[in-house]
Every structure is written in structure tokens, then in C-alpha cells.
PDB file of C-alpha atoms and ligand atoms in Angstrom:
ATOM      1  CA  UNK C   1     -16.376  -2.440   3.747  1.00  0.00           C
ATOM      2  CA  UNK C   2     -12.740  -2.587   4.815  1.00  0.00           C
ATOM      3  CA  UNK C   3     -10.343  -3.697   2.408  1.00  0.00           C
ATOM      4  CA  UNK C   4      -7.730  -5.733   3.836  1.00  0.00           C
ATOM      5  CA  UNK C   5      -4.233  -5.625   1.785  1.00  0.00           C
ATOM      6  CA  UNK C   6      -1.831  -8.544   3.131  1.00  0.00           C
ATOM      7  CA  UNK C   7       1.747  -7.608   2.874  1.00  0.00           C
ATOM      8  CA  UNK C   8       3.824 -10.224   0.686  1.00  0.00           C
ATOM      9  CA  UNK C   9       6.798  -8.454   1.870  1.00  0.00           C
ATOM     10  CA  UNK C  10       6.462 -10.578   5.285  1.00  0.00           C
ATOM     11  CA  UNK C  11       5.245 -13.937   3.240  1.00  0.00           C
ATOM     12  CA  UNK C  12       8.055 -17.332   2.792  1.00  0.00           C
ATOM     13  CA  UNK C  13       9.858 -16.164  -0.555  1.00  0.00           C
ATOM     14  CA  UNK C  14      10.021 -19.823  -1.581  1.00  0.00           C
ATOM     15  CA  UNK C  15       6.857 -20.550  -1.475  1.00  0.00           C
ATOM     16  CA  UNK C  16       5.725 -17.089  -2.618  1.00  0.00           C
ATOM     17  CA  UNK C  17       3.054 -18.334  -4.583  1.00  0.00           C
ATOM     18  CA  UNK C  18       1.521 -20.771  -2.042  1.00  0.00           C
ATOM     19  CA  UNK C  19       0.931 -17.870   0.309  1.00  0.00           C
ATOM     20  CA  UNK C  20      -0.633 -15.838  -2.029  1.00  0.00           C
ATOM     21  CA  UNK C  21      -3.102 -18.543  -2.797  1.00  0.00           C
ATOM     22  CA  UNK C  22      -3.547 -18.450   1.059  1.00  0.00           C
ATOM     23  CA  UNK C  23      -3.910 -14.979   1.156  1.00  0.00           C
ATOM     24  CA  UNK C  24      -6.813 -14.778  -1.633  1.00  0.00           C
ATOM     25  CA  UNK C  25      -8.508 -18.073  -0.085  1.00  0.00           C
ATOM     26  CA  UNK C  26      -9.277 -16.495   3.624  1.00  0.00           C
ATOM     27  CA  UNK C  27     -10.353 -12.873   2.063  1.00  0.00           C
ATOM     28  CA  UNK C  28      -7.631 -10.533   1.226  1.00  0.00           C
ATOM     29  CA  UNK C  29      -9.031  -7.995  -1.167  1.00  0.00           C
ATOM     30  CA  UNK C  30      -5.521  -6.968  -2.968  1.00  0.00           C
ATOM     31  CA  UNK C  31      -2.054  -8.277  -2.755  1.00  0.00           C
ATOM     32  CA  UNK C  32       0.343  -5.311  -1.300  1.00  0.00           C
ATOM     33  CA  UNK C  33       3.473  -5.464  -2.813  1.00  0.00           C
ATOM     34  CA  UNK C  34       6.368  -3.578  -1.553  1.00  0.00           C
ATOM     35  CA  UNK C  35       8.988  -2.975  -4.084  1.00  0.00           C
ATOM     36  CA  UNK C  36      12.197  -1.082  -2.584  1.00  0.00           C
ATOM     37  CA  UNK C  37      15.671  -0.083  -4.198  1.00  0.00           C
ATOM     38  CA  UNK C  38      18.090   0.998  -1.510  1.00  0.00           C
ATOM     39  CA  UNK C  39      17.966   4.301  -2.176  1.00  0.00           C
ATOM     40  CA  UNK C  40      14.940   5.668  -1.082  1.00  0.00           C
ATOM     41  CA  UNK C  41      14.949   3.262   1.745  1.00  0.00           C
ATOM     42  CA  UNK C  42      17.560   1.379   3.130  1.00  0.00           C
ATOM     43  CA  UNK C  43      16.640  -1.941   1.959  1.00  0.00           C
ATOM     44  CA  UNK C  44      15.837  -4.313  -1.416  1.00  0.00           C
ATOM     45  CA  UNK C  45      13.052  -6.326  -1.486  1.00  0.00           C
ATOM     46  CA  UNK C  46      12.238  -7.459  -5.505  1.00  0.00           C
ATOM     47  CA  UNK C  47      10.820  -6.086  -8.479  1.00  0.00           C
ATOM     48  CA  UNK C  48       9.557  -6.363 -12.104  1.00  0.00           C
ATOM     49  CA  UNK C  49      10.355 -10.367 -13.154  1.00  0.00           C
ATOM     50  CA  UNK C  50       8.754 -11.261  -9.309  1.00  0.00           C
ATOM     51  CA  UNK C  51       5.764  -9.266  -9.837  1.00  0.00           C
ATOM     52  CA  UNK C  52       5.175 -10.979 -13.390  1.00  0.00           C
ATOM     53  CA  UNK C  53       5.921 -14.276 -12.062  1.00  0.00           C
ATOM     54  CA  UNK C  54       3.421 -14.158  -9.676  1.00  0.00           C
ATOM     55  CA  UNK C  55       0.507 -12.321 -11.755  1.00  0.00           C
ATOM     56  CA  UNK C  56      -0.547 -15.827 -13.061  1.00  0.00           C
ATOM     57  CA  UNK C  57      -1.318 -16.915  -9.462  1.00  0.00           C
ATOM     58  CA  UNK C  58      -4.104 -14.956  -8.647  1.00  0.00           C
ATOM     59  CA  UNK C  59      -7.077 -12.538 -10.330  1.00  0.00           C
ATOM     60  CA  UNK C  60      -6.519 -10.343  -7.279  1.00  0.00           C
ATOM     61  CA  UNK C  61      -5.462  -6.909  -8.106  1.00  0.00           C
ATOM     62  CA  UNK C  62      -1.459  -5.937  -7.364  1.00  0.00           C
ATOM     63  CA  UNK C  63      -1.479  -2.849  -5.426  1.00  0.00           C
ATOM     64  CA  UNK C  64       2.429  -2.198  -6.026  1.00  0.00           C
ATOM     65  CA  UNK C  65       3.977   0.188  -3.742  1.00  0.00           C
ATOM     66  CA  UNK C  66       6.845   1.656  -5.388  1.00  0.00           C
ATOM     67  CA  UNK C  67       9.661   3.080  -2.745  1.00  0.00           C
ATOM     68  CA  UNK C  68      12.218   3.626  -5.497  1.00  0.00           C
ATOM     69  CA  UNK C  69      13.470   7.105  -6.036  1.00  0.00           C
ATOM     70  CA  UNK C  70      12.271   9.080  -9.444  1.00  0.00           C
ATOM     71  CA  UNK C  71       9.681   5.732 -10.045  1.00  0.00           C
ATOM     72  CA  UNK C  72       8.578   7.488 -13.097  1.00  0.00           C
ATOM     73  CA  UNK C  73      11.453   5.555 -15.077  1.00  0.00           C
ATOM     74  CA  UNK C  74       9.399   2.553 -14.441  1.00  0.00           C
ATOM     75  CA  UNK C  75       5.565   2.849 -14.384  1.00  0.00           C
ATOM     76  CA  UNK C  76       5.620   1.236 -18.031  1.00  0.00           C
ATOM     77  CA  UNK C  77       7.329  -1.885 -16.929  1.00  0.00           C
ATOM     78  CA  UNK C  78       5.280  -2.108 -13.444  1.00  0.00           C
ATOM     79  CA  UNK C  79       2.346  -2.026 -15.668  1.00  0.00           C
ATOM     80  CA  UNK C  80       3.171  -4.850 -18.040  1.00  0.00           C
ATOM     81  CA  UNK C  81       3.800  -6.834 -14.923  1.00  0.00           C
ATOM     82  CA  UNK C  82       0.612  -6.260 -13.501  1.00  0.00           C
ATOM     83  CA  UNK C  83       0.053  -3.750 -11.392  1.00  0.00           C
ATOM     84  CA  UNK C  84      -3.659  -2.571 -10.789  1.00  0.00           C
ATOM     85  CA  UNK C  85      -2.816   0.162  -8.350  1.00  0.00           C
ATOM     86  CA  UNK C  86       0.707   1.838  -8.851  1.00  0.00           C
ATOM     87  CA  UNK C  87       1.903   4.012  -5.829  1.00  0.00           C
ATOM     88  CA  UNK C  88       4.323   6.565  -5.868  1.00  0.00           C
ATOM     89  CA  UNK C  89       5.845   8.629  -2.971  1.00  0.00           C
ATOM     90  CA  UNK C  90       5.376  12.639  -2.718  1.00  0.00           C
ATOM     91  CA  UNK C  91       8.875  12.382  -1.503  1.00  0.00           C
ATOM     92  CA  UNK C  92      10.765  10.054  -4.298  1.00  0.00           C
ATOM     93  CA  UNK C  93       9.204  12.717  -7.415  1.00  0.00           C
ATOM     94  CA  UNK C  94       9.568  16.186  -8.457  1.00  0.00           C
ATOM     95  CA  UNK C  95       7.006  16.246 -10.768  1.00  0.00           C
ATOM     96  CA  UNK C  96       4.142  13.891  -9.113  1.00  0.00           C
ATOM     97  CA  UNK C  97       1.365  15.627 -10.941  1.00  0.00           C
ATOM     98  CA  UNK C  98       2.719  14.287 -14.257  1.00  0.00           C
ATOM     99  CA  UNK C  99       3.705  10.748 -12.706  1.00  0.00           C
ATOM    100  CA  UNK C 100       0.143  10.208 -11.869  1.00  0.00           C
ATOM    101  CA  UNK C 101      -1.279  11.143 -15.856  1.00  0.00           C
ATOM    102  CA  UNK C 102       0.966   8.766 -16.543  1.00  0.00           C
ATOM    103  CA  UNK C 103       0.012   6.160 -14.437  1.00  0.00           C
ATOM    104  CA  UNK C 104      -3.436   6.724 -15.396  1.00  0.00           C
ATOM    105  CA  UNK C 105      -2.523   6.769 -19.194  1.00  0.00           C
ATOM    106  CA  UNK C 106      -2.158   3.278 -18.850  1.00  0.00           C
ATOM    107  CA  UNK C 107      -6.112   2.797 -17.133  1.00  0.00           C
ATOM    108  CA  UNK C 108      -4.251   1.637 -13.622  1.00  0.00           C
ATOM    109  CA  UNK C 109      -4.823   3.292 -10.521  1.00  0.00           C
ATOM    110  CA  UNK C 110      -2.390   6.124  -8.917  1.00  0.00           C
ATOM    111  CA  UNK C 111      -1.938   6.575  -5.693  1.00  0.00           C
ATOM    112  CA  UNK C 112       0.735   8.546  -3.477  1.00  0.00           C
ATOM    113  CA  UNK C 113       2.384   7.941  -0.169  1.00  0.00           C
ATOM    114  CA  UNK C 114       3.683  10.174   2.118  1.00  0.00           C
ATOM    115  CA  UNK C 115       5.779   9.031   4.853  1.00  0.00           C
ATOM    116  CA  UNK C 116       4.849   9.862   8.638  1.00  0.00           C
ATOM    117  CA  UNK C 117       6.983  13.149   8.387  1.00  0.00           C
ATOM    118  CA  UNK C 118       5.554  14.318   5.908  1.00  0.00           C
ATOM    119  CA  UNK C 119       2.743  16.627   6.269  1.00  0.00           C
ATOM    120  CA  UNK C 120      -0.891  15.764   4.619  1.00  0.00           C
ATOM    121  CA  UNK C 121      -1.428  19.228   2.623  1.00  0.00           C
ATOM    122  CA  UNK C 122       1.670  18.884   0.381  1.00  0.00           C
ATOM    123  CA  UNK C 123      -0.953  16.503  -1.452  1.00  0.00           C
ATOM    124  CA  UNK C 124      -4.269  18.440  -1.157  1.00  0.00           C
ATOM    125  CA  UNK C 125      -4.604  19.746  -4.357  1.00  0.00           C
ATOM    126  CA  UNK C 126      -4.768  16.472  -5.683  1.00  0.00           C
ATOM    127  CA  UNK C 127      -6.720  14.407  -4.033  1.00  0.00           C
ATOM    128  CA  UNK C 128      -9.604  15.054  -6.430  1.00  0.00           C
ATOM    129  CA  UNK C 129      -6.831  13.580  -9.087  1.00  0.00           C
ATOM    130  CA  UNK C 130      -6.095  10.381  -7.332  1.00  0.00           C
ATOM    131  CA  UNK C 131      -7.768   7.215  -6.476  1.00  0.00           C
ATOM    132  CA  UNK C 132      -6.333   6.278  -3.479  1.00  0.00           C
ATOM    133  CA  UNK C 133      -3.563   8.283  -0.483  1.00  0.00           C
ATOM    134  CA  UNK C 134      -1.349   5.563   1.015  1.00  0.00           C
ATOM    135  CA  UNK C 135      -0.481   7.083   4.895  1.00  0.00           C
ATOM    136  CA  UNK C 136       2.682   5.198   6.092  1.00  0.00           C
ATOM    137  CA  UNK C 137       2.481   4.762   9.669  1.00  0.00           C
ATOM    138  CA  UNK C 138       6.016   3.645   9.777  1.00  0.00           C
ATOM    139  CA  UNK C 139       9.489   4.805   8.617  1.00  0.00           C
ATOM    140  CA  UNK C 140       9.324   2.893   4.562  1.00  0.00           C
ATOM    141  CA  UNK C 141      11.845   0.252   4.625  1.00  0.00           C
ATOM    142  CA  UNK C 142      11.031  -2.575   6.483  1.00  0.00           C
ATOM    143  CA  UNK C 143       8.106  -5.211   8.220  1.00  0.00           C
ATOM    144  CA  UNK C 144       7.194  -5.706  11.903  1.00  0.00           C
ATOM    145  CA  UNK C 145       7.666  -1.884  12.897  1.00  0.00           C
ATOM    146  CA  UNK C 146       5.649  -0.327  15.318  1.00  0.00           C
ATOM    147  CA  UNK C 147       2.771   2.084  14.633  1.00  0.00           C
ATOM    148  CA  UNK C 148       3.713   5.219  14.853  1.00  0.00           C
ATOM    149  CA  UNK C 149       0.524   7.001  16.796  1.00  0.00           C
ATOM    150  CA  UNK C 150       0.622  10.659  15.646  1.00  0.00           C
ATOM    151  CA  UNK C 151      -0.059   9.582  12.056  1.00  0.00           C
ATOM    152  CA  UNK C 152      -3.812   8.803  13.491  1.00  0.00           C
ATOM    153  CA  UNK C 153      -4.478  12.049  13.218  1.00  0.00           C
ATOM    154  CA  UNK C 154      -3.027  12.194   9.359  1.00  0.00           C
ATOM    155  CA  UNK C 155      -5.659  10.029   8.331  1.00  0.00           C
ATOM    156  CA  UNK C 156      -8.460  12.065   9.941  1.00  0.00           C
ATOM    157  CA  UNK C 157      -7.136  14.858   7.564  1.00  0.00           C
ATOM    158  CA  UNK C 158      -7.054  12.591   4.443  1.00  0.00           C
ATOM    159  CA  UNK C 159     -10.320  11.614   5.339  1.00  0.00           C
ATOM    160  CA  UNK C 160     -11.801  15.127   5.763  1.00  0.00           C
ATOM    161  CA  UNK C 161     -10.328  16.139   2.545  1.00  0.00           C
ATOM    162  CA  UNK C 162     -11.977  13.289   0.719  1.00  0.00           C
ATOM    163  CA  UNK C 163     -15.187  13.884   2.019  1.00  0.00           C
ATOM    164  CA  UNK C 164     -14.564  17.446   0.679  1.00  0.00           C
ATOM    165  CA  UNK C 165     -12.972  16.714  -2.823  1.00  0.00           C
ATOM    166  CA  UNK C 166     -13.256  13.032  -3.750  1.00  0.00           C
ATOM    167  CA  UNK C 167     -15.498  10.828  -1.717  1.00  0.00           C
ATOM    168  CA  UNK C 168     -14.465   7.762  -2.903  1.00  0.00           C
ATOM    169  CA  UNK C 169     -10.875   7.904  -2.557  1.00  0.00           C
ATOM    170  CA  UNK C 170      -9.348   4.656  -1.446  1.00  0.00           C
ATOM    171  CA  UNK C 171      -7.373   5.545   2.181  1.00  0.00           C
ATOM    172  CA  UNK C 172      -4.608   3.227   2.759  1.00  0.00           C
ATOM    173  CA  UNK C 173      -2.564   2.896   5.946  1.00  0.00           C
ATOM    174  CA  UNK C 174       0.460   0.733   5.662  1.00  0.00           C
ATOM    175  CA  UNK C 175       3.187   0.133   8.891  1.00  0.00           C
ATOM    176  CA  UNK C 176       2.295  -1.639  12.248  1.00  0.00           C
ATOM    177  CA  UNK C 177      -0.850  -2.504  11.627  1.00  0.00           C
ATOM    178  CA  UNK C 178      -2.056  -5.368  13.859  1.00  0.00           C
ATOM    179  CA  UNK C 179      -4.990  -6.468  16.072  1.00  0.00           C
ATOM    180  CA  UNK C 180      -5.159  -3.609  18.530  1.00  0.00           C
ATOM    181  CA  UNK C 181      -4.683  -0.725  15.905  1.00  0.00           C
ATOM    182  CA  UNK C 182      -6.850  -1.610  12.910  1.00  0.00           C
ATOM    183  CA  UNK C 183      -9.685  -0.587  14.455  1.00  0.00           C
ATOM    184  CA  UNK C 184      -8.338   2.734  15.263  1.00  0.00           C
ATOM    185  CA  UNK C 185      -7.321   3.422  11.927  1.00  0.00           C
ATOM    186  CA  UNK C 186     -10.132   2.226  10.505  1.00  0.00           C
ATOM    187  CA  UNK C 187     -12.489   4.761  12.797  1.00  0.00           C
ATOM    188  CA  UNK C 188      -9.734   7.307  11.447  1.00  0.00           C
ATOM    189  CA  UNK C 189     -10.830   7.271   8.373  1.00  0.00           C
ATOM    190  CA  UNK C 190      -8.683   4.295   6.781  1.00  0.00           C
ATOM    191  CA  UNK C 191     -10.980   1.409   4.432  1.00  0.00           C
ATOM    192  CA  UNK C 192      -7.443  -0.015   3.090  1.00  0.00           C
ATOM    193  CA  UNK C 193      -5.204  -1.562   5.800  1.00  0.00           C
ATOM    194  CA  UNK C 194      -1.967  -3.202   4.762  1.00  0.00           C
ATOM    195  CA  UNK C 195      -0.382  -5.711   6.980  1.00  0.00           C
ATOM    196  CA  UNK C 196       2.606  -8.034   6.660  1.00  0.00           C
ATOM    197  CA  UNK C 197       3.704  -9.393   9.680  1.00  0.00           C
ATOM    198  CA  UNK C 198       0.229  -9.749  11.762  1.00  0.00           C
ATOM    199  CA  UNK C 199      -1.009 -11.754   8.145  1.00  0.00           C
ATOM    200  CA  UNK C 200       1.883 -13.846   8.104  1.00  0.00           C
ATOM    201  CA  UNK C 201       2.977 -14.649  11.606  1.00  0.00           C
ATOM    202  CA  UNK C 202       3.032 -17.723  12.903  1.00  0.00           C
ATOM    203  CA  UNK C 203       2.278 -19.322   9.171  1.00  0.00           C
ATOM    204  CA  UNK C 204      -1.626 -19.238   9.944  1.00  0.00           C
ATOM    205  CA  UNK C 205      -2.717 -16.763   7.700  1.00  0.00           C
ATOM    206  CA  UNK C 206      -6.516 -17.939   7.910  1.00  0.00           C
ATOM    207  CA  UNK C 207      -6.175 -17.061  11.903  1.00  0.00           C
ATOM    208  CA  UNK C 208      -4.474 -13.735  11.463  1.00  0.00           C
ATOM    209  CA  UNK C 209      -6.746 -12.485   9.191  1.00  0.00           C
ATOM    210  CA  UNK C 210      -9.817 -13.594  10.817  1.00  0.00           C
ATOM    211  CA  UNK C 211      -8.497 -11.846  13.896  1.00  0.00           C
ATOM    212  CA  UNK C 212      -8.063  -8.617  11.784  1.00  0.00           C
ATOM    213  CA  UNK C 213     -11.660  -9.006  10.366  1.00  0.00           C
ATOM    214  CA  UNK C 214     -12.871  -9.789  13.794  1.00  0.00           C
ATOM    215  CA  UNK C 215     -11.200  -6.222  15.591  1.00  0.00           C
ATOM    216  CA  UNK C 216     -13.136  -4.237  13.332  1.00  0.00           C
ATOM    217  CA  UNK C 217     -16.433  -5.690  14.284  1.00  0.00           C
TER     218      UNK C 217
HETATM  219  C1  LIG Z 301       7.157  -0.978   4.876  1.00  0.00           C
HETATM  220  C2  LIG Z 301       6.179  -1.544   3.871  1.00  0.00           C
HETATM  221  C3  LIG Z 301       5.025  -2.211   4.496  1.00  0.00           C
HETATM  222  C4  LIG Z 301       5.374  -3.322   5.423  1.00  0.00           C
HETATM  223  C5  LIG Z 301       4.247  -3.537   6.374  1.00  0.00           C
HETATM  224  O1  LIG Z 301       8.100  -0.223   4.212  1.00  0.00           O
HETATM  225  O2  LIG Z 301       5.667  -0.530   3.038  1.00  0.00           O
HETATM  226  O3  LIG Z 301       4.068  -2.628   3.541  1.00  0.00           O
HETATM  227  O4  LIG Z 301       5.718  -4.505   4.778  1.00  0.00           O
HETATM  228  O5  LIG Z 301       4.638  -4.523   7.280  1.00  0.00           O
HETATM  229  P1  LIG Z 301       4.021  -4.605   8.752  1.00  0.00           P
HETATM  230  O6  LIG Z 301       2.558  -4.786   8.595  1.00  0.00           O
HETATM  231  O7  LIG Z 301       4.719  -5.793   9.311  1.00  0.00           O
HETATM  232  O8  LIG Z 301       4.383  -3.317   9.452  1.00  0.00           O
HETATM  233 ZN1  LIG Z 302       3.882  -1.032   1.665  1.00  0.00          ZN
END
């Protein structure tokens, strides 16, 4: 089954909680949230008090995408906020084999992301070590990009490497998803799609994600 991850980077900030009681109501399976500090990627979007203010409104987990350079400085704090799944990029740590002990010192799930220039077997030693591989199929930074279409064939090679060394590694795509692509990612290899704008457009979340479900079948 295809878990669907709805972007709250793309939700109404003041009414941040009402969406997320949207979200959950009409079938997300995790909350995405994108936390980014300017420096890795050339925008802000919110952090540690947001995250904690927002844990009381639903049980579902917080898969927190970190795209904050050296994120190991923070892991502690992410995880008394409430994070369930704690993502870090290949490309914002030197030393990611220790930043995912850590995260899993704490019982939370680790994950990495590499971004669409960066090539899948800097991180195939360990997948076995990881639960889930978050493919960005955008440039990190911002919502409503468009799908960038040679990272279709990145998640073919995640997904051949997890048959190989960890079969039930969580594959995440995250950038661009909509309607016409999900499927195609999904028949990559993908069972995690994140979406922001094509869950929040229009301010009928029940309709957008239905649609999303729907494409698959
Ligand atoms: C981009 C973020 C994404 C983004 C997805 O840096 O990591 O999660 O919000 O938004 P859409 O689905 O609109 O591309
Ligand atoms: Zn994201």
C-alpha cells in the first residue's frame, strides 16, 4: 500500500492545525514536514516550537525533513518535538553514518535524501542501515516545482538495491508530485509520495487526495 505524505509546507499557516486535521481525516498516512534554514536552501520555512505546537493535533507520525546544513546539532531537539521519521541530507553531513546511530539512539526512524544531482550509490552501503531513502525530484527549497523526469530512473535504483539489501525500506519521492506522475513513481519503485501543492490546492484537500489515491488505481 502506498503511503501518501501531504506536504504542510503548501498548507494556510494560520490555520495550520485545521489542515492537518483535514489531512489525517481524508487518509494521509504521515504529515511531511519540511524544515529549511537558508543555508542549505535558499529559503526558511519553520522549525522546532511549530513542530511541537502542532504534535498535539494529530497521532499521525511527523516525518520531518531536515534541509538544514550539519542537522546533527539538532536531532535531540527534533526528537522532543516529535518527530517519528528524522531525515537528513547526504549532502548537508560529513559524517552521515554517525548522524543516523544517532537518530536511531533515540528509537525514531532515519532516513537520507539526496537531491536530484546527486547520484544513488553515494548511499549504497547503507541502505541495509536505514529505514527509509527520500529521492527529491526537485531542486530542495521550495513547493509547486516541476518533476524533474530523470530522477525516475533514481528510484528504480533505490528500489533494486532494497530488494537486494533491505526489503522493507520505506522509498520516498518528494518534488512535483501530482496526478499524472504518482503513478509513475509509484511503478518506479516509490510506496511514500510527498505532495504539497496537488494536496492543498484549491483548499479541497478531500478532492486532491482522492484524485492521488484514484491515479494509482
Ligand atoms: C521541497 C520540499 C517538498 C515540497 C513539495 O523542498 O521538500 O516537500 O514542499 O511540494 P510540491 O509537492 O508542491 O512539489
Ligand atoms: Zn520535503
Amino acid at each position: 500500500m502506498v503511503k501518501i505524505a501531504p506536504s504542510i509546507l503548501s498548507a494556510d499557516f494560520s490555520q495550520l492545525g485545521k489542515d492537518i486535521e483535514l489531512i489525517e481525516r481524508f487518509g494521509a498516512d504521515f504529515v511531511h514536514i519540511d524544515v529549511m534554514d537558508g543555508m542549505f536552501v535558499p529559503n526558511i520555512s519553520l522549525g522546532i516550537p511549530v513542530i511541537k505546537s502542532i504534535r498535539k493535533m494529530t497521532k499521525l507520525p511527523f516525518d520531518v525533513h531536515l534541509m538544514i546544513e550539519k542537522p546533527d546539532r539538532y536531532i535531540e531537539d527534533f526528537v522532543d518535538a516529535g518527530a517519528d521519521i528524522i531525515t537528513v541530507h547526504y549532502e548537508a553531513d560529513r559524517h552521515i553514518d554517525r548522524t543516523i546511530n544517532y537518530i536511531k539512539s533515540f528509537g525514531k526512524k532515519a532516513a537520507i535524501a539526496i537531491n536530484p544531482g546527486t547520484p544513488v550509490c553515494v548511499i549504497e552501503e547503507l541502505i541495509g542501515e536505514i529505514d527509509m531513502v527520500l529521492i527529491m525530484t526537485v531542486n530542495p527549497g521550495f513547493g509547486g516545482q516541476k518533476y524533474i523526469n530523470y530522477c525516475s530512473n533514481k528510484i528504480k535504483n533505490v528500489k533494486q538495491l532494497a530488494d537486494k539489501y533491505n526489503p522493507n525500506l520505506l522509498i520516498e519521492v518528494d518534488g512535483g508530485i501530482n496526478d499524472n506522475i504518482i503513478k509513475n513513481v509509484v511503478d518506479c519503485g516509490a510506496n511514500v509520495v510527498v505532495a504539497g501543492s496537488a494536496v492543498f490546492k484549491n483548499g479541497d484537500v478531500e478532492q486532491n487526495i482522492n484524485r492521488l489515491r484514484e491515479a494509482l488505481i
